[in-house]
Amino acid sequence: MTVHAKIRSYAKAAKAALAVCVMLVTGGCWDEVNLQDVSYISAIGVDYVDDKFVVYAQMISFGVIAKQEGGAPPPGSPIWVGKHEGNTNLAAVFNLMDSSQYKLSLNHLKSVVIHERAFKEMKQIIDSLNRLSSTRFNSFIFGTKTDINELFTMDMLFNKTPLTTPLYAPQIENNQNSYVEPMTLQSFVRDALEPAMSVKLPSLSILPDEWENNKKKLNFLTIDGVFLFNEKKPSGYVSRAKSEGLIWIGEAFKRSLIPIQVEDKRASVVVDSANSKVKASMDNNNPHFVLKVNLSGHLIEASSDMTDEELIEQVEKTVKKQLKDTYTRGLALNADIYDLEHQLYRHHNKTWKRLVKEDWRPGPKDLTIEVKCKITKESELRTKSELELHT
């Protein structure tokens, strides 16, 4: 073997040895994270008090999320809540992380709750959450008037997982009795950036004393109204009772019950389908809008002497009043709650640009409401009640 051949052989051996050493040094999972060392934040709350951001974090025990053998929930509260403040929203978040005994992660953030006191800092809050790579814009977002710590320490039926409460699954309540469509961070930002669009942020609150366990009042969560935003600024709050018209125009409508009473005759109708459409037209260079709502439902109970005509008339009358009252309430807050101006922006853009320069806003007489209802009976009404039939 020549000298050059030996040198090449030694070089190959040295390279192989070096490669083995590198693999031994760099091998393994250096970024491995043990689950027991990480606490996952499932919900964040943001308040603004005394010129400081106050951030709340809710964490849920994995024990109530995973299926338990025998179906029995683990003892003790499944919820932990942390709180800290800072000069900025992210400063408050990092201060909260520093105070924890474990590594906190936002990789499983599902909901964001913002107190109305922090609405004036909404832009910074949304921007700071967006700058965290671990957050996702499909998280739900709510406004609230209630103390966030009280919201985050809510009760659950049978000590079940909090993931079935309106904080994490608002669609469950909406499917049973529709109101407003649940909102994500993505839809909030999208609607806020859309010209002439009124953002309707669901309001999360504590249900009044309606449930108890062993004579102890339970704090259940509910959607009690909406906060309105116009041109990225808060316009005000409308309670659920004063904004029932929103039920009939939402794309996520599933079901709603309408109780009816005419003198001593009573009935209940469940509406299964609600379709709405707004059409804009011009009258002497002035816009006019027609809101058409088509309903279909079924009768579940009624007095035997109530006619079909009376049922339909009362349902249409009730829904029309709810739509009108909600529109009027929005105007009182200088809010276009049915997004009428947005219809001009979409379909009559030149007219919209002219009216914007004139500082035009929709008025009480600019909207006509039309409601049509179709009702089917699940069974023929009895001429006598069950009590009368069995006596």
Tab-separated table of C-alpha atoms in Angstrom:
chain	number	residue	atom	x	y	z
A	1	MET	CA	0.000	0.000	0.000
A	2	THR	CA	1.382	3.388	-0.982
A	3	VAL	CA	1.801	6.306	1.385
A	4	HIS	CA	-1.089	8.199	-0.279
A	5	ALA	CA	-3.381	5.167	0.065
A	6	LYS	CA	-2.579	4.894	3.760
A	7	ILE	CA	-3.277	8.599	4.257
A	8	ARG	CA	-6.664	8.273	2.542
A	9	SER	CA	-7.485	5.233	4.658
A	10	TYR	CA	-6.588	7.082	7.879
A	11	ALA	CA	-8.663	10.104	6.751
A	12	LYS	CA	-11.748	7.947	6.143
A	13	ALA	CA	-11.343	6.295	9.539
A	14	ALA	CA	-10.987	9.706	11.226
A	15	LYS	CA	-14.116	11.009	9.490
A	16	ALA	CA	-16.087	7.948	10.544
A	17	ALA	CA	-14.913	8.308	14.148
A	18	LEU	CA	-15.780	12.005	14.116
A	19	ALA	CA	-19.272	11.278	12.744
A	20	VAL	CA	-19.877	8.713	15.500
A	21	CYS	CA	-18.783	11.230	18.152
A	22	VAL	CA	-21.084	13.918	16.748
A	23	MET	CA	-24.028	11.522	16.765
A	24	LEU	CA	-23.331	10.544	20.332
A	25	VAL	CA	-23.108	14.170	21.465
A	26	THR	CA	-26.080	15.542	19.568
A	27	GLY	CA	-28.310	12.479	19.803
A	28	GLY	CA	-31.314	12.339	22.121
A	29	CYS	CA	-34.280	14.630	22.729
A	30	TRP	CA	-32.696	17.779	24.076
A	31	ASP	CA	-35.987	19.661	23.780
A	32	GLU	CA	-38.021	16.936	25.474
A	33	VAL	CA	-40.697	18.319	27.805
A	34	ASN	CA	-42.338	16.209	30.485
A	35	LEU	CA	-46.074	16.811	30.711
A	36	GLN	CA	-45.935	16.872	34.502
A	37	ASP	CA	-43.653	19.908	34.266
A	38	VAL	CA	-46.058	21.992	32.150
A	39	SER	CA	-49.353	23.677	33.094
A	40	TYR	CA	-51.629	24.513	30.187
A	41	ILE	CA	-53.692	27.698	30.296
A	42	SER	CA	-57.133	27.064	28.820
A	43	ALA	CA	-58.631	30.556	29.240
A	44	ILE	CA	-57.276	34.067	29.694
A	45	GLY	CA	-59.108	37.063	31.121
A	46	VAL	CA	-57.999	40.678	30.717
A	47	ASP	CA	-59.086	43.602	32.882
A	48	TYR	CA	-57.833	47.198	33.102
A	49	VAL	CA	-57.676	48.730	36.576
A	50	ASP	CA	-55.790	51.842	37.734
A	51	ASP	CA	-53.978	52.202	34.394
A	52	LYS	CA	-52.640	48.651	34.589
A	53	PHE	CA	-53.491	45.464	32.721
A	54	VAL	CA	-54.729	42.687	34.980
A	55	VAL	CA	-54.487	39.212	33.461
A	56	TYR	CA	-56.260	36.113	34.766
A	57	ALA	CA	-55.397	32.561	33.714
A	58	GLN	CA	-57.608	29.527	34.178
A	59	MET	CA	-56.169	26.025	34.131
A	60	ILE	CA	-58.171	22.801	34.175
A	61	SER	CA	-57.104	19.516	35.714
A	62	PHE	CA	-56.495	16.772	33.165
A	63	GLY	CA	-58.315	14.475	35.568
A	64	VAL	CA	-61.731	15.909	34.627
A	65	ILE	CA	-60.913	16.086	30.920
A	66	ALA	CA	-59.883	12.465	30.486
A	67	LYS	CA	-62.539	9.794	30.822
A	68	GLN	CA	-62.614	8.421	34.361
A	69	GLU	CA	-62.946	4.712	35.044
A	70	GLY	CA	-66.321	4.176	36.674
A	71	GLY	CA	-67.440	7.672	35.660
A	72	ALA	CA	-66.640	9.252	39.041
A	73	PRO	CA	-64.956	12.691	38.889
A	74	PRO	CA	-61.836	13.241	40.992
A	75	PRO	CA	-62.340	14.984	44.350
A	76	GLY	CA	-61.657	18.697	44.805
A	77	SER	CA	-61.966	21.617	42.444
A	78	PRO	CA	-60.714	20.943	38.896
A	79	ILE	CA	-60.000	24.656	38.313
A	80	TRP	CA	-56.988	26.778	39.175
A	81	VAL	CA	-56.947	30.531	38.604
A	82	GLY	CA	-53.900	32.812	38.530
A	83	LYS	CA	-53.799	36.619	38.481
A	84	HIS	CA	-51.117	39.240	37.847
A	85	GLU	CA	-50.809	42.787	36.543
A	86	GLY	CA	-48.448	44.746	34.332
A	87	ASN	CA	-47.981	47.977	32.420
A	88	THR	CA	-48.818	46.140	29.182
A	89	ASN	CA	-50.877	43.060	28.452
A	90	LEU	CA	-47.844	40.927	27.612
A	91	ALA	CA	-46.007	42.214	30.684
A	92	ALA	CA	-48.906	41.016	32.829
A	93	VAL	CA	-48.846	37.626	31.073
A	94	PHE	CA	-45.106	37.176	31.647
A	95	ASN	CA	-45.410	38.345	35.265
A	96	LEU	CA	-48.062	35.681	35.741
A	97	MET	CA	-45.753	33.060	34.249
A	98	ASP	CA	-42.933	34.113	36.566
A	99	SER	CA	-45.177	33.646	39.598
A	100	SER	CA	-46.051	30.059	38.649
A	101	GLN	CA	-44.272	27.023	40.079
A	102	TYR	CA	-44.454	25.339	36.691
A	103	LYS	CA	-43.880	26.214	33.081
A	104	LEU	CA	-47.067	27.809	31.731
A	105	SER	CA	-48.104	27.175	28.140
A	106	LEU	CA	-50.712	28.862	25.934
A	107	ASN	CA	-50.664	26.099	23.334
A	108	HIS	CA	-54.144	24.966	24.392
A	109	LEU	CA	-55.754	28.382	24.843
A	110	LYS	CA	-59.446	28.024	24.026
A	111	SER	CA	-61.114	31.239	25.264
A	112	VAL	CA	-60.392	34.909	25.932
A	113	VAL	CA	-62.575	37.063	28.204
A	114	ILE	CA	-62.157	40.845	28.180
A	115	HIS	CA	-63.756	43.058	30.817
A	116	GLU	CA	-65.570	46.139	29.540
A	117	ARG	CA	-63.089	48.313	31.447
A	118	ALA	CA	-60.380	47.048	29.072
A	119	PHE	CA	-62.314	47.764	25.861
A	120	LYS	CA	-60.446	51.038	25.392
A	121	GLU	CA	-57.249	48.965	25.135
A	122	MET	CA	-58.803	46.344	22.847
A	123	LYS	CA	-56.379	47.002	19.981
A	124	GLN	CA	-53.324	46.403	22.153
A	125	ILE	CA	-54.873	43.301	23.739
A	126	ILE	CA	-55.651	41.662	20.381
A	127	ASP	CA	-52.265	42.672	18.975
A	128	SER	CA	-50.365	41.272	21.954
A	129	LEU	CA	-52.214	37.946	21.780
A	130	ASN	CA	-51.424	37.757	18.077
A	131	ARG	CA	-47.716	38.238	18.803
A	132	LEU	CA	-47.655	35.119	20.962
A	133	SER	CA	-46.846	32.260	18.588
A	134	SER	CA	-48.627	29.776	20.866
A	135	THR	CA	-52.044	31.448	20.632
A	136	ARG	CA	-54.568	30.607	17.928
A	137	PHE	CA	-57.177	32.872	16.361
A	138	ASN	CA	-59.828	30.160	16.570
A	139	SER	CA	-60.135	30.765	20.320
A	140	PHE	CA	-63.519	32.076	21.491
A	141	ILE	CA	-63.729	35.677	22.680
A	142	PHE	CA	-66.233	37.221	25.106
A	143	GLY	CA	-66.832	40.530	26.817
A	144	THR	CA	-68.071	40.780	30.386
A	145	LYS	CA	-69.285	43.117	33.112
A	146	THR	CA	-68.705	40.481	35.781
A	147	ASP	CA	-65.560	40.050	37.864
A	148	ILE	CA	-63.350	37.691	35.833
A	149	ASN	CA	-62.202	35.750	38.877
A	150	GLU	CA	-65.856	34.979	39.617
A	151	LEU	CA	-66.392	33.818	36.039
A	152	PHE	CA	-63.316	31.596	36.125
A	153	THR	CA	-64.389	29.869	39.368
A	154	MET	CA	-67.796	28.821	38.031
A	155	ASP	CA	-69.651	25.666	39.074
A	156	MET	CA	-70.415	22.640	36.900
A	157	LEU	CA	-73.188	20.071	37.085
A	158	PHE	CA	-71.975	16.831	38.702
A	159	ASN	CA	-68.451	18.305	38.829
A	160	LYS	CA	-68.066	17.582	35.136
A	161	THR	CA	-65.368	19.117	32.967
A	162	PRO	CA	-65.554	22.917	32.554
A	163	LEU	CA	-65.022	22.370	28.816
A	164	THR	CA	-68.793	21.896	28.450
A	165	THR	CA	-69.636	25.342	29.907
A	166	PRO	CA	-70.428	28.403	27.731
A	167	LEU	CA	-66.865	29.626	28.309
A	168	TYR	CA	-65.514	26.791	26.174
A	169	ALA	CA	-68.559	25.456	24.314
A	170	PRO	CA	-71.022	28.345	23.732
A	171	GLN	CA	-72.523	26.399	20.825
A	172	ILE	CA	-74.185	24.001	23.294
A	173	GLU	CA	-76.353	26.760	24.777
A	174	ASN	CA	-76.915	28.269	21.331
A	175	ASN	CA	-78.136	24.944	19.949
A	176	GLN	CA	-80.706	24.616	22.731
A	177	ASN	CA	-81.958	28.182	22.626
A	178	SER	CA	-80.367	30.343	19.940
A	179	TYR	CA	-79.286	33.929	20.520
A	180	VAL	CA	-76.066	35.241	18.942
A	181	GLU	CA	-73.431	33.290	17.081
A	182	PRO	CA	-70.335	32.408	19.154
A	183	MET	CA	-67.409	34.641	18.179
A	184	THR	CA	-63.765	33.724	17.703
A	185	LEU	CA	-60.769	36.043	17.706
A	186	GLN	CA	-60.630	35.616	13.938
A	187	SER	CA	-64.260	36.642	13.366
A	188	PHE	CA	-63.897	39.563	15.799
A	189	VAL	CA	-60.911	40.988	13.904
A	190	ARG	CA	-62.552	40.305	10.526
A	191	ASP	CA	-65.785	42.113	11.439
A	192	ALA	CA	-63.915	44.978	13.103
A	193	LEU	CA	-61.899	45.606	9.922
A	194	GLU	CA	-64.919	45.350	7.630
A	195	PRO	CA	-66.278	48.801	6.643
A	196	ALA	CA	-69.688	49.780	8.044
A	197	MET	CA	-69.933	46.609	10.129
A	198	SER	CA	-71.221	46.511	13.700
A	199	VAL	CA	-69.425	43.928	15.841
A	200	LYS	CA	-71.650	42.076	18.302
A	201	LEU	CA	-69.411	40.610	21.000
A	202	PRO	CA	-71.206	38.062	23.254
A	203	SER	CA	-71.322	39.013	26.921
A	204	LEU	CA	-70.482	36.302	29.440
A	205	SER	CA	-72.076	36.493	32.873
A	206	ILE	CA	-73.171	34.508	35.914
A	207	LEU	CA	-76.663	33.043	35.764
A	208	PRO	CA	-78.939	34.380	38.527
A	209	ASP	CA	-79.794	32.094	41.435
A	210	GLU	CA	-81.607	29.395	39.463
A	211	TRP	CA	-79.676	26.245	40.372
A	212	GLU	CA	-78.515	24.871	43.712
A	213	ASN	CA	-76.920	21.794	45.251
A	214	ASN	CA	-77.656	20.916	48.876
A	215	LYS	CA	-79.180	24.403	49.271
A	216	LYS	CA	-75.958	25.992	47.996
A	217	LYS	CA	-76.408	28.415	45.120
A	218	LEU	CA	-74.474	27.435	42.015
A	219	ASN	CA	-72.741	29.916	39.752
A	220	PHE	CA	-73.447	28.843	36.174
A	221	LEU	CA	-72.270	30.780	33.144
A	222	THR	CA	-74.572	32.220	30.489
A	223	ILE	CA	-74.596	34.654	27.569
A	224	ASP	CA	-76.619	37.605	28.888
A	225	GLY	CA	-76.312	40.131	26.031
A	226	VAL	CA	-73.913	41.700	23.532
A	227	PHE	CA	-71.362	44.501	23.478
A	228	LEU	CA	-71.552	46.581	20.309
A	229	PHE	CA	-68.471	47.944	18.543
A	230	ASN	CA	-68.684	50.530	15.778
A	231	GLU	CA	-65.601	51.549	13.783
A	232	LYS	CA	-63.407	49.566	16.212
A	233	LYS	CA	-64.759	51.536	19.188
A	234	PRO	CA	-67.221	50.295	21.850
A	235	SER	CA	-70.758	51.659	21.445
A	236	GLY	CA	-72.417	50.108	24.465
A	237	TYR	CA	-74.106	47.051	25.890
A	238	VAL	CA	-77.513	45.566	25.098
A	239	SER	CA	-79.035	42.942	27.369
A	240	ARG	CA	-80.409	39.716	25.969
A	241	ALA	CA	-83.952	40.704	26.887
A	242	LYS	CA	-83.639	43.923	24.841
A	243	SER	CA	-81.914	42.373	21.821
A	244	GLU	CA	-84.087	39.346	21.063
A	245	GLY	CA	-84.280	40.461	17.444
A	246	LEU	CA	-80.728	39.159	17.004
A	247	ILE	CA	-82.100	35.640	17.424
A	248	TRP	CA	-83.778	35.712	14.016
A	249	ILE	CA	-80.952	37.126	11.882
A	250	GLY	CA	-78.060	34.921	12.984
A	251	GLU	CA	-76.514	32.418	10.607
A	252	ALA	CA	-75.977	29.988	13.500
A	253	PHE	CA	-79.695	29.841	14.373
A	254	LYS	CA	-80.801	26.401	15.550
A	255	ARG	CA	-83.913	26.679	17.675
A	256	SER	CA	-86.006	29.091	19.713
A	257	LEU	CA	-89.302	28.882	21.573
A	258	ILE	CA	-92.019	31.525	21.341
A	259	PRO	CA	-94.687	31.552	24.075
A	260	ILE	CA	-98.048	32.973	23.008
A	261	GLN	CA	-100.989	34.231	25.030
A	262	VAL	CA	-104.217	35.702	23.687
A	263	GLU	CA	-106.555	36.520	26.565
A	264	ASP	CA	-106.959	33.148	28.340
A	265	LYS	CA	-105.601	31.067	25.442
A	266	ARG	CA	-101.972	29.942	25.560
A	267	ALA	CA	-99.588	28.188	23.184
A	268	SER	CA	-95.902	27.443	22.617
A	269	VAL	CA	-94.241	27.287	19.209
A	270	VAL	CA	-90.712	26.029	18.576
A	271	VAL	CA	-89.091	27.749	15.593
A	272	ASP	CA	-86.702	25.343	13.838
A	273	SER	CA	-85.599	27.537	10.941
A	274	ALA	CA	-85.070	31.290	10.546
A	275	ASN	CA	-83.801	32.880	7.341
A	276	SER	CA	-83.282	36.613	7.011
A	277	LYS	CA	-82.286	38.928	4.186
A	278	VAL	CA	-81.780	42.677	3.989
A	279	LYS	CA	-82.435	44.484	0.713
A	280	ALA	CA	-81.407	48.084	0.128
A	281	SER	CA	-83.078	50.413	-2.365
A	282	MET	CA	-82.922	54.124	-3.162
A	283	ASP	CA	-85.859	56.521	-2.873
A	284	ASN	CA	-85.067	60.082	-4.044
A	285	ASN	CA	-81.376	59.511	-3.307
A	286	ASN	CA	-82.285	58.334	0.197
A	287	PRO	CA	-81.673	54.707	1.168
A	288	HIS	CA	-84.421	52.457	2.437
A	289	PHE	CA	-84.057	48.925	3.732
A	290	VAL	CA	-86.379	45.941	3.913
A	291	LEU	CA	-85.589	43.172	6.395
A	292	LYS	CA	-87.401	39.969	5.447
A	293	VAL	CA	-87.515	37.097	7.922
A	294	ASN	CA	-88.988	33.695	7.065
A	295	LEU	CA	-89.703	31.304	9.923
A	296	SER	CA	-90.809	27.706	10.109
A	297	GLY	CA	-91.627	25.813	13.262
A	298	HIS	CA	-93.962	23.415	14.979
A	299	LEU	CA	-96.583	23.653	17.663
A	300	ILE	CA	-95.772	21.805	20.884
A	301	GLU	CA	-98.652	22.922	23.103
A	302	ALA	CA	-101.784	25.042	22.760
A	303	SER	CA	-105.272	25.660	24.038
A	304	SER	CA	-107.747	23.571	22.095
A	305	ASP	CA	-109.706	26.615	20.926
A	306	MET	CA	-106.742	28.503	19.390
A	307	THR	CA	-106.924	28.593	15.587
A	308	ASP	CA	-104.049	28.236	13.134
A	309	GLU	CA	-104.577	31.817	11.973
A	310	GLU	CA	-104.248	33.102	15.528
A	311	LEU	CA	-101.023	31.133	16.051
A	312	ILE	CA	-99.377	32.436	12.895
A	313	GLU	CA	-100.533	35.992	13.526
A	314	GLN	CA	-99.191	36.013	17.082
A	315	VAL	CA	-95.829	34.485	16.132
A	316	GLU	CA	-95.313	37.010	13.335
A	317	LYS	CA	-96.415	39.854	15.609
A	318	THR	CA	-94.056	38.763	18.409
A	319	VAL	CA	-91.004	38.360	16.176
A	320	LYS	CA	-91.654	41.633	14.358
A	321	LYS	CA	-91.834	43.485	17.679
A	322	GLN	CA	-88.575	41.896	18.845
A	323	LEU	CA	-86.836	42.903	15.612
A	324	LYS	CA	-88.123	46.469	15.824
A	325	ASP	CA	-87.293	46.905	19.525
A	326	THR	CA	-83.753	45.597	18.978
A	327	TYR	CA	-83.193	47.971	16.050
A	328	THR	CA	-84.457	50.905	18.107
A	329	ARG	CA	-82.230	49.954	21.014
A	330	GLY	CA	-79.220	49.869	18.699
A	331	LEU	CA	-80.035	53.338	17.324
A	332	ALA	CA	-80.124	54.680	20.885
A	333	LEU	CA	-76.483	53.578	21.198
A	334	ASN	CA	-75.615	55.031	17.778
A	335	ALA	CA	-75.115	51.469	16.535
A	336	ASP	CA	-76.325	49.920	13.288
A	337	ILE	CA	-77.188	46.575	14.883
A	338	TYR	CA	-78.501	44.968	11.662
A	339	ASP	CA	-75.568	46.222	9.535
A	340	LEU	CA	-77.803	48.179	7.152
A	341	GLU	CA	-74.992	50.530	6.185
A	342	HIS	CA	-72.885	47.529	5.259
A	343	GLN	CA	-75.529	46.584	2.682
A	344	LEU	CA	-74.997	49.995	1.054
A	345	TYR	CA	-71.236	49.453	1.111
A	346	ARG	CA	-71.663	46.090	-0.614
A	347	HIS	CA	-74.380	46.806	-3.149
A	348	HIS	CA	-74.526	50.619	-3.571
A	349	ASN	CA	-70.921	51.618	-2.994
A	350	LYS	CA	-71.044	54.989	-4.757
A	351	THR	CA	-74.094	56.001	-2.763
A	352	TRP	CA	-72.431	54.791	0.426
A	353	LYS	CA	-69.340	56.941	-0.219
A	354	ARG	CA	-71.540	59.985	-0.762
A	355	LEU	CA	-73.569	59.356	2.397
A	356	VAL	CA	-70.436	58.831	4.491
A	357	LYS	CA	-69.272	62.322	3.552
A	358	GLU	CA	-72.672	63.609	4.684
A	359	ASP	CA	-72.281	61.791	8.024
A	360	TRP	CA	-75.411	59.741	7.319
A	361	ARG	CA	-76.611	57.082	9.743
A	362	PRO	CA	-79.659	54.748	9.501
A	363	GLY	CA	-82.748	56.134	11.208
A	364	PRO	CA	-85.999	54.715	12.656
A	365	LYS	CA	-87.925	55.221	9.405
A	366	ASP	CA	-85.267	53.737	7.136
A	367	LEU	CA	-86.170	50.121	7.916
A	368	THR	CA	-89.263	48.087	7.033
A	369	ILE	CA	-89.635	44.685	8.705
A	370	GLU	CA	-91.536	41.806	7.134
A	371	VAL	CA	-92.063	38.477	8.921
A	372	LYS	CA	-93.620	35.349	7.442
A	373	CYS	CA	-94.200	32.196	9.466
A	374	LYS	CA	-95.182	28.623	8.677
A	375	ILE	CA	-96.294	26.345	11.510
A	376	THR	CA	-96.843	22.599	11.443
A	377	LYS	CA	-98.498	20.533	14.146
A	378	GLU	CA	-96.749	17.531	15.587
A	379	SER	CA	-100.147	16.033	16.432
A	380	GLU	CA	-103.772	17.061	16.153
A	381	LEU	CA	-104.938	19.145	19.080
A	382	ARG	CA	-107.296	17.309	21.352
A	383	THR	CA	-110.756	18.702	21.855
A	384	LYS	CA	-110.410	17.793	25.520
A	385	SER	CA	-107.460	17.805	27.818
A	386	GLU	CA	-105.870	14.615	29.065
A	387	LEU	CA	-107.343	15.345	32.482
A	388	GLU	CA	-110.842	15.600	31.051
A	389	LEU	CA	-110.383	12.415	29.023
A	390	HIS	CA	-109.500	10.370	32.087
A	391	THR	CA	-112.201	11.626	34.468
